[in-house]
Amino acid sequence: EIVMTQSPATLSVSPGERATLSCRASQSVYSDLAWYQQKFGQAPRLLIYGASTRATGVPARFSGSGSGTEFTLTISSLQSEDFAVYYCQQYNNWPPWTFGQGTKVEIK
Amino acid sequence: EEQLVESGGSLVQPGGSLRVSCAASGFSFRTYWMSWVRQAPGKGLEWVATIKQDGSEEYYVDSVKGRFTISRDNARSSLFLHMNSLRAEDTAIYYCSRNPELWLRANYYYYMDVWGKGTTVIVSS
């Protein structure tokens, strides 16, 4: 089973600032990596798949990068609606499909 | 609009059974793999089960193997999760998700692009 590890657990950022979230896989997942956003009390929402492809309707301020075992989600200029928990997920070596434990982006 | 709507969650006693459902609309349900993902209170996301378009393949997380069964009714655009021998640790919000297919490097891969709002299952006496 591939273990996904996200860091940091919590990221405190001021509106308008840049946020950088990290995700590491225990073995290579190529670019088979997705990012999801979950706001409090809501379902997850797909942001990125293929490590860097934005899903339909996702603003350009969200970008993904990386391959192999190291991945990054960058939010270029945080908006109020971006404060949420973000999860990475690998879909390379399945089953199981595995998620990271999440990074909470909170207002500084 | 592509939509998934879960239902059937409730309070159930340990050792009990429950079936949760997911109604799909706005897309061709029969052409997609589908999954259940759960989230325990205050915790992260955990994949539970996945089923192929025609139901011929099913996959489960180890902790539910032998207790949960995923199924689908393509004529009714519905996905189900039958849960038996429920435990306190099965308490969670259960989300259904659609799994688009990617053909890469001579293999198929599936991520999760559309999610329902979830249904809550509480296992407690």
XYZ file of C-alpha atoms in Angstrom:
233
model
C 0.000 0.000 0.000
C 1.274 3.461 -0.881
C 1.304 5.849 2.070
C 0.680 9.523 1.337
C 2.111 12.089 3.751
C 1.092 15.749 3.645
C 2.828 18.698 5.224
C 2.312 20.856 7.075
C -0.740 19.697 8.995
C -1.882 23.314 9.320
C -0.845 26.313 7.253
C -1.655 29.825 8.469
C -1.807 32.292 5.589
C -3.064 35.837 5.159
C -5.540 36.597 2.350
C -3.676 37.530 -0.807
C -0.591 35.546 0.148
C 0.767 32.444 -1.544
C 0.211 29.009 -0.020
C 2.377 25.983 -0.757
C 1.192 22.527 0.310
C 3.311 19.395 0.051
C 2.466 15.746 -0.488
C 4.902 12.860 -0.473
C 4.279 9.279 -1.618
C 6.038 6.303 -0.038
C 6.937 5.082 -3.533
C 6.646 6.517 -6.996
C 3.138 7.225 -8.246
C 4.351 8.805 -11.501
C 1.916 11.692 -12.051
C -1.109 9.746 -10.862
C -1.932 12.227 -8.125
C -5.066 14.236 -7.392
C -5.766 17.130 -5.046
C -9.129 17.736 -3.394
C -10.495 20.681 -1.438
C -12.946 20.170 1.402
C -14.659 23.075 3.097
C -16.206 22.610 6.513
C -19.394 20.568 6.331
C -19.084 20.001 2.587
C -18.108 17.173 0.289
C -14.634 17.033 -1.230
C -14.149 18.817 -4.550
C -11.632 17.755 -7.196
C -9.088 20.475 -7.909
C -6.223 18.797 -9.742
C -5.589 15.420 -11.371
C -2.580 14.113 -13.238
C -0.534 16.084 -10.707
C -0.982 19.326 -12.648
C -4.241 19.352 -14.652
C -6.908 21.615 -13.222
C -10.401 20.173 -13.074
C -13.243 21.951 -14.836
C -14.082 25.275 -13.244
C -11.068 25.425 -10.928
C -9.532 28.914 -10.813
C -6.087 29.431 -12.305
C -4.681 30.470 -8.922
C -4.579 26.752 -8.087
C -1.644 24.892 -9.600
C -0.133 21.473 -9.061
C 3.365 20.226 -9.745
C 5.644 17.299 -9.119
C 6.022 13.672 -10.129
C 7.323 10.458 -8.651
C 7.149 10.893 -4.890
C 7.081 14.670 -4.334
C 4.132 16.895 -5.171
C 3.070 20.463 -4.481
C -0.225 22.319 -4.570
C 0.203 26.083 -4.828
C -2.496 28.669 -4.316
C -1.004 31.837 -5.759
C -3.106 34.427 -3.941
C -5.392 33.121 -1.257
C -9.002 34.193 -1.385
C -11.407 33.940 1.539
C -13.154 30.986 -0.093
C -9.889 29.011 -0.240
C -9.620 28.434 3.480
C -10.317 24.718 3.731
C -8.677 21.322 4.131
C -6.745 19.969 1.144
C -6.111 16.273 0.492
C -3.798 14.574 -1.962
C -4.626 11.120 -3.290
C -2.691 8.628 -5.355
C -4.442 6.519 -7.978
C -1.380 4.837 -9.429
C -1.184 1.662 -7.394
C -4.719 0.477 -6.705
C -6.347 -0.937 -4.777
C -6.257 0.665 -2.355
C -6.654 4.269 -3.449
C -4.953 6.223 -0.656
C -5.281 9.772 0.630
C -2.954 11.957 2.617
C -4.099 13.028 6.060
C -4.886 16.557 4.867
C -3.519 20.076 5.252
C -5.752 22.686 6.834
C -5.294 26.164 5.379
C -6.421 28.703 7.943
C -6.556 32.464 8.146
C -3.495 34.028 9.738
C -25.703 19.024 -14.139
C -23.786 15.962 -13.002
C -25.031 15.021 -9.567
C -24.735 12.292 -6.954
C -27.178 12.112 -4.050
C -26.625 9.688 -1.187
C -29.317 8.427 1.146
C -30.009 5.746 3.707
C -27.649 6.715 6.497
C -28.933 6.234 10.033
C -28.149 5.167 13.582
C -27.561 1.419 13.804
C -26.481 -0.853 16.618
C -23.121 -2.606 16.602
C -23.413 -5.850 14.672
C -26.303 -4.496 12.664
C -26.768 -3.994 8.935
C -27.542 -1.063 6.718
C -27.736 -0.256 3.012
C -26.831 3.199 1.753
C -27.660 4.353 -1.754
C -26.420 6.883 -4.268
C -28.595 8.221 -7.086
C -26.751 9.557 -10.119
C -28.057 12.038 -12.648
C -26.778 14.263 -15.426
C -24.291 11.769 -16.879
C -24.117 8.285 -18.322
C -23.834 6.310 -15.088
C -23.288 2.967 -16.790
C -20.028 4.133 -18.383
C -18.214 4.972 -15.138
C -16.496 3.084 -12.355
C -17.956 4.249 -9.042
C -16.646 4.343 -5.474
C -17.568 4.879 -1.853
C -15.289 6.996 0.330
C -15.894 7.630 4.031
C -14.865 10.184 6.594
C -14.986 9.446 10.313
C -15.811 12.383 12.612
C -12.933 14.847 12.609
C -10.784 12.580 10.442
C -9.555 12.426 6.860
C -10.851 10.649 3.786
C -10.701 6.862 3.487
C -11.468 4.919 0.328
C -13.921 2.084 1.050
C -14.971 0.296 -2.140
C -15.021 0.569 -5.937
C -17.019 -1.175 -8.643
C -16.503 -1.505 -12.384
C -19.060 -0.251 -14.921
C -20.767 -3.624 -15.339
C -20.290 -4.773 -11.754
C -17.879 -7.535 -12.767
C -15.054 -6.223 -10.566
C -15.236 -5.005 -6.972
C -12.485 -3.769 -4.680
C -12.533 -3.144 -0.922
C -10.337 -1.682 1.776
C -9.116 -4.489 4.032
C -11.084 -3.276 7.066
C -14.452 -3.892 5.373
C -13.718 -7.024 3.331
C -16.265 -9.722 4.062
C -18.612 -7.236 5.742
C -19.434 -4.661 3.033
C -20.662 -5.240 -0.512
C -20.753 -2.631 -3.237
C -23.291 -3.035 -6.022
C -24.970 -1.028 -8.736
C -28.137 -0.900 -10.819
C -27.289 0.711 -14.122
C -30.915 0.752 -15.249
C -31.718 2.971 -12.278
C -28.394 4.872 -12.233
C -27.878 3.840 -8.647
C -24.962 2.727 -6.505
C -25.293 0.856 -3.241
C -23.196 -0.123 -0.252
C -24.507 -3.001 1.807
C -22.942 -2.964 5.263
C -23.096 -5.925 7.644
C -21.556 -6.619 11.056
C -21.206 -2.897 11.612
C -18.687 -1.664 14.156
C -18.274 1.613 16.001
C -15.280 2.391 13.771
C -17.566 2.336 10.714
C -19.194 5.525 11.989
C -18.632 8.090 9.257
C -20.054 10.167 6.479
C -20.208 7.965 3.387
C -19.649 9.704 0.053
C -20.169 8.213 -3.367
C -17.909 9.361 -6.171
C -17.583 9.010 -9.906
C -14.334 7.600 -11.255
C -13.257 8.748 -14.737
C -10.986 6.359 -16.591
C -7.496 7.300 -17.741
C -5.525 5.085 -20.162
C -1.861 5.655 -19.352
C 1.269 3.565 -19.762
C -0.796 0.588 -20.990
C -2.979 0.549 -17.873
C -6.210 2.063 -16.613
C -6.280 4.519 -13.732
C -9.226 6.015 -11.883
C -9.519 9.219 -9.867
C -12.637 10.793 -8.319
C -14.152 13.792 -10.030
C -17.784 14.129 -8.903
C -18.823 13.635 -5.287
C -22.141 13.524 -3.504
C -22.841 15.440 -0.288
C -22.689 12.244 1.768
C -24.913 10.279 4.111
C -24.164 9.763 7.808
C -23.876 6.333 9.370
C -23.612 6.137 13.153
C -22.896 2.791 14.777
C -23.734 2.960 18.453
C -25.773 1.230 21.100
